[in-house]
mmCIF file of C-alpha atoms in Angstrom:
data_model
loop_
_atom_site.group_PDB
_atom_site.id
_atom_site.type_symbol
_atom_site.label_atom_id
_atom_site.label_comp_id
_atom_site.label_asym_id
_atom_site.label_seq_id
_atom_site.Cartn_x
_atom_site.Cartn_y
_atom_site.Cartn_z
ATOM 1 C CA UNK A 121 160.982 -100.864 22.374
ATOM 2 C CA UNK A 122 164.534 -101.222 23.121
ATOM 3 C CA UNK A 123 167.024 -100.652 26.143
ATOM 4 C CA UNK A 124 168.773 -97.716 25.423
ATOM 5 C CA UNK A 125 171.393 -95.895 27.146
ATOM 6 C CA UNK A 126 169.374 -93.304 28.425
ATOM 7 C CA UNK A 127 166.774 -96.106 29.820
ATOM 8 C CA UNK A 128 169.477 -97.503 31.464
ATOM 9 C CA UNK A 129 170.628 -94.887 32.726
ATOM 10 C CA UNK A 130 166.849 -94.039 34.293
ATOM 11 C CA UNK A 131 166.306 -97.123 35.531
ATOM 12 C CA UNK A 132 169.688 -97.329 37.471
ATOM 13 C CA UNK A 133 168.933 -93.331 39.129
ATOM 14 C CA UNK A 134 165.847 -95.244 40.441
ATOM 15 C CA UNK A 135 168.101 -97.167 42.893
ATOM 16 C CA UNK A 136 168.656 -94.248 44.317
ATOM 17 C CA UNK A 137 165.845 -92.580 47.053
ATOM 18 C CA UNK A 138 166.145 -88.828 45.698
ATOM 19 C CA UNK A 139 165.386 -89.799 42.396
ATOM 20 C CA UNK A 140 162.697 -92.051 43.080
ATOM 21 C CA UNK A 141 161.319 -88.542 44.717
ATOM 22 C CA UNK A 142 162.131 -86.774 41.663
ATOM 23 C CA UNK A 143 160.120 -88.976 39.406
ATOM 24 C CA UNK A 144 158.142 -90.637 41.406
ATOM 25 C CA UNK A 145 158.723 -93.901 40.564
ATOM 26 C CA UNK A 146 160.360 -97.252 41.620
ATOM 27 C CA UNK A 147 161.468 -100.833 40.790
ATOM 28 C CA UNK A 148 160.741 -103.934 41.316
ATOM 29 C CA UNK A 149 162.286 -107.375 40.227
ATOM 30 C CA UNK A 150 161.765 -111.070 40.171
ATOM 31 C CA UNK A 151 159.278 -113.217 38.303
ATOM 32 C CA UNK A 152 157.161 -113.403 41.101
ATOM 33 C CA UNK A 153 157.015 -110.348 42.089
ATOM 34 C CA UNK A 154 156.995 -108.477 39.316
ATOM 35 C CA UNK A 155 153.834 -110.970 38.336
ATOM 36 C CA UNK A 156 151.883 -109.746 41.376
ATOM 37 C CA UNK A 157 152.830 -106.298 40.959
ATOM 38 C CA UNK A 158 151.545 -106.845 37.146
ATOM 39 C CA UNK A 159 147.893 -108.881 38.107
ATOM 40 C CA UNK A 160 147.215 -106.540 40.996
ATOM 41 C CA UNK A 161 146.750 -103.320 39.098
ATOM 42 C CA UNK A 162 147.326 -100.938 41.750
ATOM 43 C CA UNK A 163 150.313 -99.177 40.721
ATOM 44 C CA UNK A 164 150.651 -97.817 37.028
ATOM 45 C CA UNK A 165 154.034 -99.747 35.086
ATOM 46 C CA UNK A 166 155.778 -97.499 33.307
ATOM 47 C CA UNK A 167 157.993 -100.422 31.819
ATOM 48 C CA UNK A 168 158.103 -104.267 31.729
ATOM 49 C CA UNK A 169 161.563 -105.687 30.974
ATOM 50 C CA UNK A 170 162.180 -109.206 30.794
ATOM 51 C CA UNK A 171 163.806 -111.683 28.802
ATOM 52 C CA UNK A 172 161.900 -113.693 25.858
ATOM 53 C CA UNK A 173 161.591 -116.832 27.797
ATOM 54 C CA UNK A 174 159.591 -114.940 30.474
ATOM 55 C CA UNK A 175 157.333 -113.487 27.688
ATOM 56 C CA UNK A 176 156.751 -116.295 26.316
ATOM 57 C CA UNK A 177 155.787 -118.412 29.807
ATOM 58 C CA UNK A 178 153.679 -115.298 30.598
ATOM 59 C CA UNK A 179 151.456 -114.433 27.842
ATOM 60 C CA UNK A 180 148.487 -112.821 29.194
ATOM 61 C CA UNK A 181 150.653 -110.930 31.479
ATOM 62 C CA UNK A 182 152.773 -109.314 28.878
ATOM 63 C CA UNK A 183 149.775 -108.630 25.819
ATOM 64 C CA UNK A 184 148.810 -106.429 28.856
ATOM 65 C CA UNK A 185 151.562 -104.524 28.821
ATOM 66 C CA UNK A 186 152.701 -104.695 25.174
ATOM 67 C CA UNK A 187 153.334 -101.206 24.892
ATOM 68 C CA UNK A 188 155.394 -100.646 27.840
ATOM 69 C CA UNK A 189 157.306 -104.090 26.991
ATOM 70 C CA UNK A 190 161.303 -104.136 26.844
ATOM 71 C CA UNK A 191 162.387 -107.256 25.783
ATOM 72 C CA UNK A 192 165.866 -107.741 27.249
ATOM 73 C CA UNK A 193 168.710 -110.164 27.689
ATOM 74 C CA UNK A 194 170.353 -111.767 31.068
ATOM 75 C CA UNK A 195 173.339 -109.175 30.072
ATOM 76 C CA UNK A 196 171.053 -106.056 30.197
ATOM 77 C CA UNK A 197 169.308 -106.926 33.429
ATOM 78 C CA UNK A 198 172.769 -106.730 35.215
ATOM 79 C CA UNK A 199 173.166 -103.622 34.128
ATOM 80 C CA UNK A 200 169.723 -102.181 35.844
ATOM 81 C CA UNK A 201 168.853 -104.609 38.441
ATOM 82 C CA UNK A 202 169.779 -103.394 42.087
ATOM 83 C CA UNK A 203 169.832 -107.145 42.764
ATOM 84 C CA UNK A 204 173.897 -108.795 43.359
ATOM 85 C CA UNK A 205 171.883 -111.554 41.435
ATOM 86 C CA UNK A 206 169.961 -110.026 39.072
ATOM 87 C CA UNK A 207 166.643 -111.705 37.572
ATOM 88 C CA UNK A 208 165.322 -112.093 34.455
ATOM 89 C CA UNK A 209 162.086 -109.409 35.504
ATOM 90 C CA UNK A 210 162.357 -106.173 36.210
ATOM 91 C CA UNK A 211 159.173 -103.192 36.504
ATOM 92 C CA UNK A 212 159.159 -99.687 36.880
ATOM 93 C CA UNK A 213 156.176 -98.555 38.603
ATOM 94 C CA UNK A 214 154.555 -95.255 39.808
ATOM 95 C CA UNK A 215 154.819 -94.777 43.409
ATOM 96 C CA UNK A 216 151.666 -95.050 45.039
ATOM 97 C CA UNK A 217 150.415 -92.564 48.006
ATOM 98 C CA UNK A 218 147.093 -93.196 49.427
ATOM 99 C CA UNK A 219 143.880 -91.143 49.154
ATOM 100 C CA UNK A 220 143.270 -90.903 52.764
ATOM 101 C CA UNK A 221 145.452 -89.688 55.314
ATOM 102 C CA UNK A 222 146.814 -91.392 58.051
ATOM 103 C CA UNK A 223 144.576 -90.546 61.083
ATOM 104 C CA UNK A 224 141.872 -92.173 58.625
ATOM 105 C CA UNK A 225 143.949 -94.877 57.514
ATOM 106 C CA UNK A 226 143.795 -95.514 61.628
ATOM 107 C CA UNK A 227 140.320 -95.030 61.815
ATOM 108 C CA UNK A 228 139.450 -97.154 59.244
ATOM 109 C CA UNK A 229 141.734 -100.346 60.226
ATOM 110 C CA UNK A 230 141.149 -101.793 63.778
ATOM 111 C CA UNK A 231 145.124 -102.667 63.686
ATOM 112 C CA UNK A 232 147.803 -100.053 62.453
ATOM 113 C CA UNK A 233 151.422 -100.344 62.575
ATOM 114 C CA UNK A 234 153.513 -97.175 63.066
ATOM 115 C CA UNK A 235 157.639 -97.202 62.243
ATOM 116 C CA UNK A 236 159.741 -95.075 64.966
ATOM 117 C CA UNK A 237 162.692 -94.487 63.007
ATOM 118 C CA UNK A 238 162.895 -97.424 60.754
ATOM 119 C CA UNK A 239 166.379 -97.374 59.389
ATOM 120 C CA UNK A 240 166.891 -101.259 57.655
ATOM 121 C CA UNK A 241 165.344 -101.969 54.651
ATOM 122 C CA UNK A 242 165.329 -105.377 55.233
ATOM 123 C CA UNK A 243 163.110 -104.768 58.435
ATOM 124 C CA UNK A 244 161.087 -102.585 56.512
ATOM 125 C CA UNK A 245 160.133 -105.177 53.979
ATOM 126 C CA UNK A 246 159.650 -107.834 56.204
ATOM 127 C CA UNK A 247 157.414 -105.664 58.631
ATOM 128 C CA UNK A 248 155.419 -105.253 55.537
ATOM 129 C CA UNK A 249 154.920 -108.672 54.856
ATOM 130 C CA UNK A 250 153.893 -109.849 58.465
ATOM 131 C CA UNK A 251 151.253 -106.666 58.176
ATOM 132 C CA UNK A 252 150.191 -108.320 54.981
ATOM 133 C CA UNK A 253 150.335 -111.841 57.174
ATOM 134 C CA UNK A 254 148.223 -110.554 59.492
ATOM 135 C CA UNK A 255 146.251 -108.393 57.886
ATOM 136 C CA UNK A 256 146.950 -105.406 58.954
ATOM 137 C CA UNK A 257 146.278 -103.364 56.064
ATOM 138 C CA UNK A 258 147.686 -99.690 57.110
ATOM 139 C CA UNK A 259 151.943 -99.236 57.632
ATOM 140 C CA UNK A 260 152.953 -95.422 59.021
ATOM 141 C CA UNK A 261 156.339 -94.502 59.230
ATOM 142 C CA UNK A 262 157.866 -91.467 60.639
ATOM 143 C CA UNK A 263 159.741 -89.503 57.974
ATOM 144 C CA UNK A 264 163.454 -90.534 58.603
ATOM 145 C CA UNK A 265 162.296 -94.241 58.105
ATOM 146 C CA UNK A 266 164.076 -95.941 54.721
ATOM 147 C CA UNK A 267 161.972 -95.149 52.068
ATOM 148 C CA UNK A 268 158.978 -97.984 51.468
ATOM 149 C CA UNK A 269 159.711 -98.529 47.895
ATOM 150 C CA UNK A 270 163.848 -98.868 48.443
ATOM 151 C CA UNK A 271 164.105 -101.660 45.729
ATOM 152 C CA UNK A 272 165.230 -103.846 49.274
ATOM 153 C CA UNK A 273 162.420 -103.169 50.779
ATOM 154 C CA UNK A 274 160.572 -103.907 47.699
ATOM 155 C CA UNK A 275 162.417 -106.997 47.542
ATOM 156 C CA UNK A 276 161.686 -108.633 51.434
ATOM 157 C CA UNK A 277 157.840 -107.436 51.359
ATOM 158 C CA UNK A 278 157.438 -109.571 48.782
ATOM 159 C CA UNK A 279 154.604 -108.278 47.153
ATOM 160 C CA UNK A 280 152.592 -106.633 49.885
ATOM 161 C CA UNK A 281 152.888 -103.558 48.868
ATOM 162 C CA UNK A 282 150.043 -104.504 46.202
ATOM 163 C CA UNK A 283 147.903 -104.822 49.675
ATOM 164 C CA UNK A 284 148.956 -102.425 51.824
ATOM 165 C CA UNK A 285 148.700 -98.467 52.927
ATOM 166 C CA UNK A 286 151.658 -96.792 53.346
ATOM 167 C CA UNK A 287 152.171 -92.922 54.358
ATOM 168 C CA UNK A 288 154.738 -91.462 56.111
ATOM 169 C CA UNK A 289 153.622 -89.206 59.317
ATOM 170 C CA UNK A 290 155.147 -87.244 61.904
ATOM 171 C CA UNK A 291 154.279 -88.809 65.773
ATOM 172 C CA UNK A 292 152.842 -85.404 66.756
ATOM 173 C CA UNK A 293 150.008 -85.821 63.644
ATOM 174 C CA UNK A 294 148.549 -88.843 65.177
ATOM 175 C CA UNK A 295 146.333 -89.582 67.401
ATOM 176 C CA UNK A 296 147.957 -92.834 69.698
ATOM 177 C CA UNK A 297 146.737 -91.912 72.785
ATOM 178 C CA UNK A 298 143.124 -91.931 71.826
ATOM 179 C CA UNK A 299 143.796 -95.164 69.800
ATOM 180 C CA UNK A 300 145.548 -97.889 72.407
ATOM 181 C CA UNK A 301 149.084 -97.657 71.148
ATOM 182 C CA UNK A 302 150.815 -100.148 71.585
ATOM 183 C CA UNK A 303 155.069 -99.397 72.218
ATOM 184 C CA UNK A 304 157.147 -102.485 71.913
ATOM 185 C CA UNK A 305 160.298 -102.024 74.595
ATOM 186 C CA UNK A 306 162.831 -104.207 76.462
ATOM 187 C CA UNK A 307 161.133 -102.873 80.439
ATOM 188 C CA UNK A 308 157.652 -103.135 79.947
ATOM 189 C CA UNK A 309 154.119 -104.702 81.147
ATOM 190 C CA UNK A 310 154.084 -108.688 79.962
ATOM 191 C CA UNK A 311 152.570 -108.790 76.086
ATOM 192 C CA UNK A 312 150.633 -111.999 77.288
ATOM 193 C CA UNK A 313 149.142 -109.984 80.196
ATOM 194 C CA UNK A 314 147.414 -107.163 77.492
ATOM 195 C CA UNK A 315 143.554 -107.717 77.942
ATOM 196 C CA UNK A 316 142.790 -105.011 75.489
ATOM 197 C CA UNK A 317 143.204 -106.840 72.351
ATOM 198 C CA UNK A 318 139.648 -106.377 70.889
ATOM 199 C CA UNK A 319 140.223 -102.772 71.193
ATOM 200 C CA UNK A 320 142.686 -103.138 68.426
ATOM 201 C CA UNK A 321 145.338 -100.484 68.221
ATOM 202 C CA UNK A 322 148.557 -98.885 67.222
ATOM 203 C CA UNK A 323 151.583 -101.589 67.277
ATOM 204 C CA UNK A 324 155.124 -98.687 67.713
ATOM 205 C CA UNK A 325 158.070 -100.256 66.360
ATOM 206 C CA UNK A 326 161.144 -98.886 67.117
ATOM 207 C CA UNK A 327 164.128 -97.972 65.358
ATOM 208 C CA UNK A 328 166.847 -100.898 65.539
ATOM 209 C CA UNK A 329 169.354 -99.118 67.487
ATOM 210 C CA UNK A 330 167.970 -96.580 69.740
ATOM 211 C CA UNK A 331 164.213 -97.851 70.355
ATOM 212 C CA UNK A 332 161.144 -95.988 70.581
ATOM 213 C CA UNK A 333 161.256 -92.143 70.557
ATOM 214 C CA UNK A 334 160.992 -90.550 74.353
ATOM 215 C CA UNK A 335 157.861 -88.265 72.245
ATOM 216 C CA UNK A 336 156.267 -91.430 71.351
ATOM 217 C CA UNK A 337 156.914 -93.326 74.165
ATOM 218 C CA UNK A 338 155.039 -90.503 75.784
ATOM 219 C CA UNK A 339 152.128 -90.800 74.056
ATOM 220 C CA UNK A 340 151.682 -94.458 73.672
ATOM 221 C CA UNK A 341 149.158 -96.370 76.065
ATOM 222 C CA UNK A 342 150.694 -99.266 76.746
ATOM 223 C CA UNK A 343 153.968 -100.267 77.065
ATOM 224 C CA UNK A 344 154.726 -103.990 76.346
ATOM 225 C CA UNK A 345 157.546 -106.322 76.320
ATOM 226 C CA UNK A 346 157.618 -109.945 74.598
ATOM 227 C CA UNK A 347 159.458 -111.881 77.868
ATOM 228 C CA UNK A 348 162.503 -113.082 77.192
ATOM 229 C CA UNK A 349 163.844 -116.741 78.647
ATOM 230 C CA UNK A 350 167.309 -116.922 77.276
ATOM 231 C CA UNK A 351 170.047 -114.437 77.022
ATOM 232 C CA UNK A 352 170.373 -112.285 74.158
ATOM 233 C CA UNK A 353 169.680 -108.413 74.693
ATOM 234 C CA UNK A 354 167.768 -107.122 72.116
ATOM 235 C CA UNK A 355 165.284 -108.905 69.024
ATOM 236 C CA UNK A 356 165.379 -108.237 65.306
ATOM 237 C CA UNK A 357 162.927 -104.803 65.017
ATOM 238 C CA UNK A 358 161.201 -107.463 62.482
ATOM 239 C CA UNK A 359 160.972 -110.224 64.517
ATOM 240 C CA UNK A 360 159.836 -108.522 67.436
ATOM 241 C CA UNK A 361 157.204 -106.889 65.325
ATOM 242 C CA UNK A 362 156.231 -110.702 63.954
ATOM 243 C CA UNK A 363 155.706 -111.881 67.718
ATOM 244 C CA UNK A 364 153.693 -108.934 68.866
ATOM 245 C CA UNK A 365 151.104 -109.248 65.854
ATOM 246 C CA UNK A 366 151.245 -113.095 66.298
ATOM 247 C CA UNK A 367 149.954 -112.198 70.436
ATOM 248 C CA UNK A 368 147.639 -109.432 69.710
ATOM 249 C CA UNK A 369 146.056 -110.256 67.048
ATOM 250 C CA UNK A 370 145.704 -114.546 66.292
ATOM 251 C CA UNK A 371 144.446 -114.439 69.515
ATOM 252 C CA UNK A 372 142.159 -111.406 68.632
#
């Protein structure tokens, strides 16, 4: 199979969110991965390009995908990848939505995580991959969150999307006042005070800019704050996110 114009032309539209929605698919690059992605078997490949070198380092790998192989060169990948530096790997994949909802995606994990607004794809990834740290194995996001499989956010999870939920949900839908949500914000109760940890729960993030929704604020049952000792105003949505799994949960 070869990398025609019309490929290319495919797998560049998948860079862009409406037409991952329109064929319900998305990319994913690097060696490794693109190797997870491959070994985990959870979403279908459509295609597997990479260069001969690759194939040849990988061969069980690629006689698994044979037919959906595309040997290409370094030239070619520059001309799909979504990377600045593009890598010598590249899948397409189906998008994956799971078979349960998300109030039993809640009710089957002790710890959620639910996405206010998440507008960074770089926080989005790396949200994913402390949930996958952690394991935390369900990720809601309101609707007007970036899109889970933005090839970024592909990119900074790292690979947890193999081990992860993801849905997207409207606040209203879910049930966080039954279920010990958790909202992260600058003016609230001490994190390292919480004594409800073996309850489990719903950790809110909030979008990077404007916070927590006032309609999920509303509805959440705690309100926490990771305490501050220097001077900056704000934390990284991700890095607060990393901290409040690190108290509630390690110390589970």
């Amino acid at each position: 199979m070869n990398l025609t114009n019309n490929l290319r032309k495919y797998v560049k539209s998948l860079h862009l969110g409406k037409y991952r929605q329109k064929y319900n698919k998305f990319i994913a690059e690097g060696p490794k991965i693109c190797s997870e992605f491959l070994s985990a078997g959870k979403y279908q490949i459509e295609y597997l390009f990479c260069t001969q070198q690759w194939a040849d380092d990988n061969p069980k790998l690629v006689n698994s995908y044979a037919s959906r192989l595309i040997i290409s060169s370094d030239k070619d990948h520059k001309t799909i990848s979504a990377l600045h530096n593009a890598n010598n790997t590249l899948i397409v994949a189906e998008r994956h939505e799971p078979k349960q909802s998300a109030i039993e995606l809640i009710a089957d994990n002790k710890w959620t995580i639910y996405l206010d607004r998440i507008q960074d794809p770089g926080n989005m990834g790396t949200i994913l991959r402390i949930a996958d740290w952690y394991g935390i194995n369900a990720v809601i996001s309101t609707p007007n969150s970036v899109d889970f499989y933005n090839p970024k956010v592909v990119q900074s999870a790292m690979g947890a999307h193999n081990r992860i939920s993801m849905i997207k949900s409207v606040a209203s839908d879910l049930p966080l006042k039954q279920n010990k949500s958790i909202a992260l914000v600058l003016d609230g109760s001490d994190i390292n005070d919480y004594n409800e940890k073996d309850a489990g729960g719903i950790i809110v993030i909030g979008n990077e800019s404007n916070g927590i929704s006032e309609q999920v604020l509303s509805d959440c049952h705690a309100h926490l704050s990771i305490m501050k000792i220097g001077g900056a105003e704000s934390l990284n949505a991700a890095v607060a996110c990393g901290i409040a799994c690190h108290q509630l949960i390690s110390n589970d």
